[in-house]
Amino acid sequence: MRRRGRDEKFPDNGFEAWGGYMHAKIAKLEEQFSARAGREDIITNIFNGVSIYVNGFTIPSADELKILMTKHGGIYHTYQRSNDYIIASNLPDTKFKNMSLVKVVKPEWITDSISSNRLLDYRDYLLYKNSRTQRQLNFNKVLKNDDSFLSETKSFNCESVSLFPNEIQNTVLAEHNIDGMTMHKNEIESKPIPNDSVPSTSNTILLEKREENNFVGVGVDINQYKQSTVAKTAADPNFISEFYNKSRLHHISQLGASFKQHVNDLRENSNFLFPAREDLKKSILSTFDYNNFSQLKFEKNKVIMHIDMDCFFVSVGLRNRPDLRGKPIAVTHSKGGQARTTRPGVDRNTEFGLYKQKQMKKLGIATGKPEDEIVFETRVDNITDEDDKYGSMSEIASCSYEARAKGIKNGMFMGAALRLCPDLQTIPYDFDGYKEVAYTLYNTIAQYTLDIEAVSCDEMYVDCTELLADMNVNVQSFATMLREEIKHKTGCPCSTGFGGNRLQARLATKKAKPDGQFFLTEDLVEDIIFEIKLSDLPGVGRQTAQKLESLGHVTCGSLQTLTLATLKCQLGIKTGAQLFDQCRGRDPTPLTFHTVRKSVSAEVNYGIRFENENQCIEFLKQLSAEVHSRMQQYKVLGKCITLKLMVRDEEAPIETAKFMGHGFCNVINKSSSLSTATNDIEIITREVISICKKQNINPKEMRGIGIQVTKLELLNSKPSKGSISKFLSNNKVVVKKETEVKSEPISESKILEVAESIKKPTTNESCGSTSPKKSPVAKRRGRPPKSIKTQLSSKNNSMNKFLQSQNVTRDLPYKDPMKKNVSKEVPHNVEQPRPKGLLGLPWDKVRELLRAWLESGQSPLQCDVDMIVDYLQEMVVNKNTEKLFVLMNFLRRMTKEIGRNDWLKVYDHVTEQVQNAMVAVYGKRLFISD
DNA sequence: ATCCTCCCCTAC
DNA sequence: TAAGGTAGGGGAGGAT
């Protein structure tokens, strides 16, 4: 049936010519995939008649258990069936509360049975015995039975490596990160193991620890937990952790950040070989060879993929509730949808009225329209009926497509949603599940490429150009296989969009959803973009959309009639230029594969109710501790501390409409700049309290508090073994400080700008009759906007981190911008200004460094390769060809001597990059012998 | 001009 | 009841 969907959704994009052939082929591929992933040869019949369902994290992983089960005659269910044994290492409170515990069994039951070659009594492996209160503590057990447990997992991993090598490697990394993410809260001081020790064993222990701690907050007895009172307001000492445990937005944010870091880590530790590509390629080539076709189609253009799980929270939740599939479902804290009581003092009308007024004021000023013409749309506007007055104000985190069909949207209040759809059913949050599925998603993609820009836990951009060229696979086949693999592994559907840039890819995903794929080819862009709503453009939110609508524009096609200057006037220089590009389907912003954190913050705008100043100060201390703990986790110091306060507006009712919400507030931001960067908890606390006191606010009126630290510096970095960074730090190389040069991607609008300025250099860009502004070109004359350097390949890396920690910034002498080189094709990896490691070094030092690197006997790290490329390209720019020639030949000789494939690949890569630079600067290649 | 502070907006 | 966080980009306007 999905195939029919595809027919409808896919206009003529070049593939329809293949007609039924493509369908037959894709069906074949799907079949092959499931054979590859699932049906291994059956070795024994140990598990005859046994079916399992795996819940949560286990070691071995669900994937591995699946293979074991099928190999040994058992059945693995992706969704839980009534007769399944539930395999789990741990079940969170909420889960096992509602579950018959009779058949919840530890994964060792499977592995032990296999090693004994017979089905062992599952009762010896029950995760919980008798009642909840007598729950076995896994943590202790693991530590006690250390040896036997560890040897099992070890031997298992040895066996499984040959099945999914990449995956296992990645899973190990994933577990690292999970630990890192939750550990700080529970204040476990043990750190993730280094990569070169035996991974599965150490991780096992950490994982168990983590789960145990998550379960009860700080690893105390469960009875104790049950007895402790619920933290109602921020005056309660347990409030922060309880709030964060339940805050969806907090989890979304933290998961997002951790996956950005995950991609950083994967890239830094990868050898950039992707064996999984071969598997995929083989299974595709074995059916038909259409190399020529795909090559012809794609070799010239960049292919960006956007991938996104479909209503993520719902999909994850439904894995355990197949009975709810196909129904209108929402994930929310609320169960009944009814507010339990009406609190005295609640006045929704006044509160909502204030929100409306504010919006009106904003738009009134912006548009100059009379008030009654303005259409309002605020969040609380969803509730207008008397019926809703007592409805639940619990927010819907995610809803199924069946619910969306009734008009329900994410973020809507439960009461309002029930009005639209009375039979809406709710399912609880499953934050562990989201994490687990997200890791599987990321690690699946990472088997094929690491040219990934993480957007959030369930969404990313992937540059597939190199991947598709290398595999000789066309976009549609790749998408089909990939989506099938993800659904197979996670039990959740996803959608992918492809296009020539990130905007196109994203718009394609919108067309693909749900559970589909779409390739927005170049020839389709112009037609499709015309009808796209401005509010569907990324970066255009409610405010911008309303503003544009007030200017008379709802679709991209309509906005195309506005000039660049007009847009800039109305929306600001950057936003205007961006919209100018976007509404034409253009997007010059490259993907960023490596992210650098710029701020750390923690805020709570829920449950803030203080009776006196002491409670407020106490909370500020706790929140400072939270920020401090995060700074430690991220290993950063900060120079600027900002306190954000939400204070009840004079006119707002004291009792908020939403229980413990912040109501209608005024927001205050005050910052304090320190002379030196710090992560000292005392200093942070002191500054925060001092700022707060200065504001002279009645603690009773406070409704929200946040602390943010910016102007970050890295605390230090541990250079990885065998890397150039290590070598540098061992040799105590000191590099002098330089100034930064910012790099900017070149956009269509920018080219246009330049063109216009040539035509009429004295153009006055200002709109209306306000003061004249300088043209952007004139503005930029003082500092050249872009050097050749930034147009060439360069990446951030561990070396840079090290140097950054030494307060080294970029050394980049300005060279003439290569005007002829300015094109709309921007390299995918241009990044923020960052330190440049080798550039401050004497040339001979670099050769010494190269030699040490080559002779280290290790596999080359991509980050080091990137650094070398940076350095060599800089030599090209500096016209230092003689020494470049020497270094290139040196590199060729050495890599040849080593003779290993990975090093030869490095040489090829470096050569290619250097030659690119040569062509850009000199218009010809460097002559290198051989 | 450029930087800094205090916002606002957007995204998940 | 209910868990309205967090990071990044950008603009206005004042200080330098």
Coordinates of N, CA, C and O in Angstrom, one line a residue, chain A residues 752-817:
Chain A
L752 N 23.7 39.0 -6.1 CA 22.8 40.0 -6.6 C 23.2 41.4 -6.1 O 23.3 42.4 -6.9
E753 N 23.5 41.4 -4.8 CA 23.9 42.7 -4.2 C 25.2 43.2 -4.9 O 25.2 44.4 -5.3
V754 N 26.1 42.3 -5.1 CA 27.4 42.8 -5.7 C 27.1 43.3 -7.1 O 27.5 44.3 -7.6
A755 N 26.3 42.5 -7.8 CA 25.9 42.9 -9.2 C 25.3 44.2 -9.2 O 25.6 45.1 -10.0
E756 N 24.3 44.4 -8.3 CA 23.6 45.7 -8.3 C 24.6 46.9 -7.9 O 24.5 48.0 -8.5
S757 N 25.5 46.6 -7.0 CA 26.4 47.7 -6.6 C 27.3 48.1 -7.7 O 27.7 49.2 -7.8
I758 N 27.6 47.1 -8.6 CA 28.4 47.5 -9.8 C 27.6 48.3 -10.7 O 28.1 49.3 -11.3
K759 N 26.3 48.0 -10.9 CA 25.5 48.7 -11.8 C 25.3 50.2 -11.3 O 25.5 51.1 -12.1
K760 N 24.9 50.3 -10.1 CA 24.7 51.6 -9.5 C 25.3 51.7 -8.1 O 24.6 51.5 -7.1
P761 N 26.5 52.1 -8.1 CA 27.2 52.0 -6.9 C 26.7 53.0 -5.8 O 27.1 52.8 -4.6
T762 N 25.9 53.9 -6.1 CA 25.5 54.9 -5.1 C 24.1 54.6 -4.5 O 23.5 55.5 -3.9
T763 N 23.6 53.5 -4.8 CA 22.2 53.1 -4.4 C 22.0 53.4 -2.9 O 22.8 53.0 -2.1
N764 N 21.0 54.0 -2.6 CA 20.6 54.2 -1.2 C 19.6 53.0 -0.9 O 18.6 52.9 -1.4
E765 N 20.1 52.2 0.0 CA 19.4 51.0 0.3 C 18.2 51.2 1.3 O 17.4 50.3 1.5
S766 N 18.1 52.3 1.9 CA 17.1 52.5 2.9 C 15.7 52.5 2.3 O 15.5 53.0 1.2
C767 N 14.7 52.1 3.1 CA 13.4 52.2 2.7 C 12.7 53.2 3.5 O 13.1 53.6 4.6
G768 N 11.6 53.7 3.0 CA 10.9 54.8 3.7 C 11.8 56.1 3.7 O 12.7 56.2 2.8
S769 N 11.6 56.9 4.6 CA 12.3 58.2 4.6 C 13.3 58.3 5.7 O 13.8 59.4 6.1
T770 N 13.6 57.2 6.3 CA 14.5 57.2 7.5 C 16.0 57.4 7.0 O 16.3 57.5 5.8
S771 N 16.8 57.5 7.9 CA 18.2 57.9 7.6 C 18.9 56.9 6.7 O 18.6 55.7 6.7
P772 N 19.6 57.4 5.7 CA 20.2 56.6 4.7 C 21.3 55.6 5.3 O 21.9 56.0 6.3
K773 N 21.3 54.4 4.7 CA 22.3 53.5 5.2 C 23.3 53.2 4.1 O 23.0 53.3 2.9
K774 N 24.4 52.8 4.5 CA 25.5 52.4 3.5 C 25.1 51.1 2.9 O 24.4 50.3 3.5
S775 N 25.4 51.0 1.6 CA 25.2 49.7 1.0 C 26.0 48.7 1.6 O 27.1 48.9 2.1
P776 N 25.5 47.4 1.6 CA 26.3 46.4 2.2 C 27.7 46.2 1.7 O 28.6 45.7 2.3
V777 N 27.8 46.5 0.4 CA 29.1 46.3 -0.2 C 30.1 47.3 0.4 O 31.2 46.9 0.7
A778 N 29.6 48.5 0.4 CA 30.5 49.5 1.0 C 30.8 49.1 2.4 O 31.9 49.3 2.9
K779 N 29.8 48.6 3.1 CA 30.0 48.2 4.5 C 31.1 47.2 4.6 O 31.9 47.2 5.6
R780 N 31.2 46.3 3.7 CA 32.2 45.2 3.8 C 33.6 45.6 3.3 O 34.5 44.8 3.4
R781 N 33.7 46.8 2.7 CA 34.9 47.1 2.1 C 36.1 47.1 3.0 O 37.2 46.7 2.7
G782 N 35.9 47.5 4.2 CA 36.9 47.6 5.2 C 37.6 46.2 5.5 O 38.8 46.1 5.6
R783 N 36.7 45.2 5.6 CA 37.2 43.9 5.9 C 36.8 42.9 4.8 O 35.6 42.7 4.7
P784 N 37.7 42.4 4.1 CA 37.3 41.5 3.0 C 36.4 40.3 3.6 O 36.6 39.8 4.7
P785 N 35.3 40.0 2.9 CA 34.4 39.1 3.4 C 34.8 37.7 3.4 O 34.3 36.9 4.2
K786 N 35.6 37.3 2.5 CA 35.8 35.9 2.4 C 37.2 35.6 1.7 O 37.5 36.2 0.7
S787 N 37.9 34.8 2.3 CA 39.2 34.4 1.6 C 39.0 33.1 0.9 O 38.1 32.3 1.2
I788 N 39.9 32.8 0.1 CA 39.9 31.5 -0.6 C 39.9 30.4 0.3 O 39.3 29.4 0.2
K789 N 40.6 30.7 1.4 CA 40.7 29.6 2.4 C 39.4 29.1 2.9 O 39.2 27.9 3.0
T790 N 38.5 30.0 3.2 CA 37.2 29.5 3.7 C 36.4 28.9 2.7 O 35.4 28.3 3.0
Q791 N 36.7 29.0 1.4 CA 35.9 28.3 0.4 C 36.4 26.9 0.2 O 35.8 26.2 -0.6
L792 N 37.5 26.6 0.8 CA 38.1 25.3 0.6 C 37.8 24.4 1.8 O 37.3 24.9 2.8
S793 N 38.1 23.2 1.6 CA 37.7 22.2 2.7 C 38.5 22.5 4.0 O 39.7 22.8 4.0
S794 N 37.7 22.6 5.0 CA 38.3 22.7 6.3 C 37.3 22.3 7.4 O 36.2 22.5 7.2
K795 N 37.8 21.7 8.4 CA 36.9 21.2 9.4 C 37.5 21.4 10.8 O 38.7 21.5 11.0
N796 N 36.6 21.5 11.7 CA 37.0 21.6 13.1 C 37.5 20.2 13.6 O 37.1 19.2 13.0
N797 N 38.3 20.1 14.6 CA 38.8 18.9 15.0 C 39.4 18.9 16.4 O 39.4 19.9 17.1
S798 N 39.8 17.8 16.8 CA 40.3 17.7 18.2 C 41.6 18.5 18.4 O 41.8 19.1 19.5
M799 N 42.4 18.6 17.4 CA 43.5 19.4 17.4 C 43.1 20.9 17.7 O 43.7 21.6 18.5
N800 N 42.1 21.3 17.0 CA 41.6 22.6 17.2 C 41.1 22.9 18.6 O 41.3 23.9 19.2
K801 N 40.5 21.9 19.2 CA 40.0 22.0 20.5 C 41.2 22.2 21.5 O 41.1 23.1 22.3
F802 N 42.2 21.5 21.2 CA 43.4 21.6 22.1 C 44.0 23.0 22.0 O 44.2 23.7 22.9
L803 N 44.1 23.5 20.7 CA 44.6 24.8 20.5 C 43.7 25.9 21.1 O 44.2 26.9 21.6
Q804 N 42.4 25.6 21.0 CA 41.5 26.6 21.5 C 41.7 26.7 23.0 O 41.6 27.8 23.5
S805 N 41.9 25.6 23.6 CA 42.1 25.7 25.1 C 43.3 26.5 25.4 O 43.5 27.0 26.5
Q806 N 44.2 26.6 24.5 CA 45.4 27.3 24.7 C 45.2 28.8 24.3 O 46.2 29.5 24.2
N807 N 44.0 29.1 24.1 CA 43.7 30.5 23.7 C 44.3 30.9 22.4 O 44.6 32.1 22.1
V808 N 44.3 30.0 21.5 CA 44.8 30.3 20.2 C 43.7 30.5 19.2 O 42.8 29.7 19.2
T809 N 43.7 31.6 18.5 CA 42.7 31.7 17.5 C 43.4 31.8 16.1 O 44.5 31.6 16.0
R810 N 42.5 32.1 15.2 CA 42.9 31.8 13.8 C 43.9 32.8 13.2 O 43.9 34.0 13.4
D811 N 44.8 32.2 12.5 CA 45.8 33.0 11.8 C 45.5 32.9 10.4 O 45.7 31.9 9.7
L812 N 45.0 34.0 9.9 CA 44.6 34.0 8.5 C 44.9 35.3 7.8 O 44.1 36.2 7.8
P813 N 46.1 35.4 7.2 CA 46.4 36.6 6.5 C 45.5 36.8 5.3 O 45.1 35.8 4.7
Y814 N 45.0 38.0 5.1 CA 44.1 38.2 4.0 C 44.7 38.2 2.6 O 45.7 38.8 2.4
K815 N 44.1 37.4 1.8 CA 44.5 37.4 0.4 C 43.4 37.9 -0.5 O 42.2 37.9 -0.1
D816 N 43.7 38.3 -1.7 CA 42.6 38.8 -2.6 C 41.5 37.8 -2.7 O 41.8 36.6 -2.9
P817 N 40.3 38.2 -2.5 CA 39.2 37.2 -2.7 C 39.2 36.8 -4.2 O 39.4 37.6 -5.1

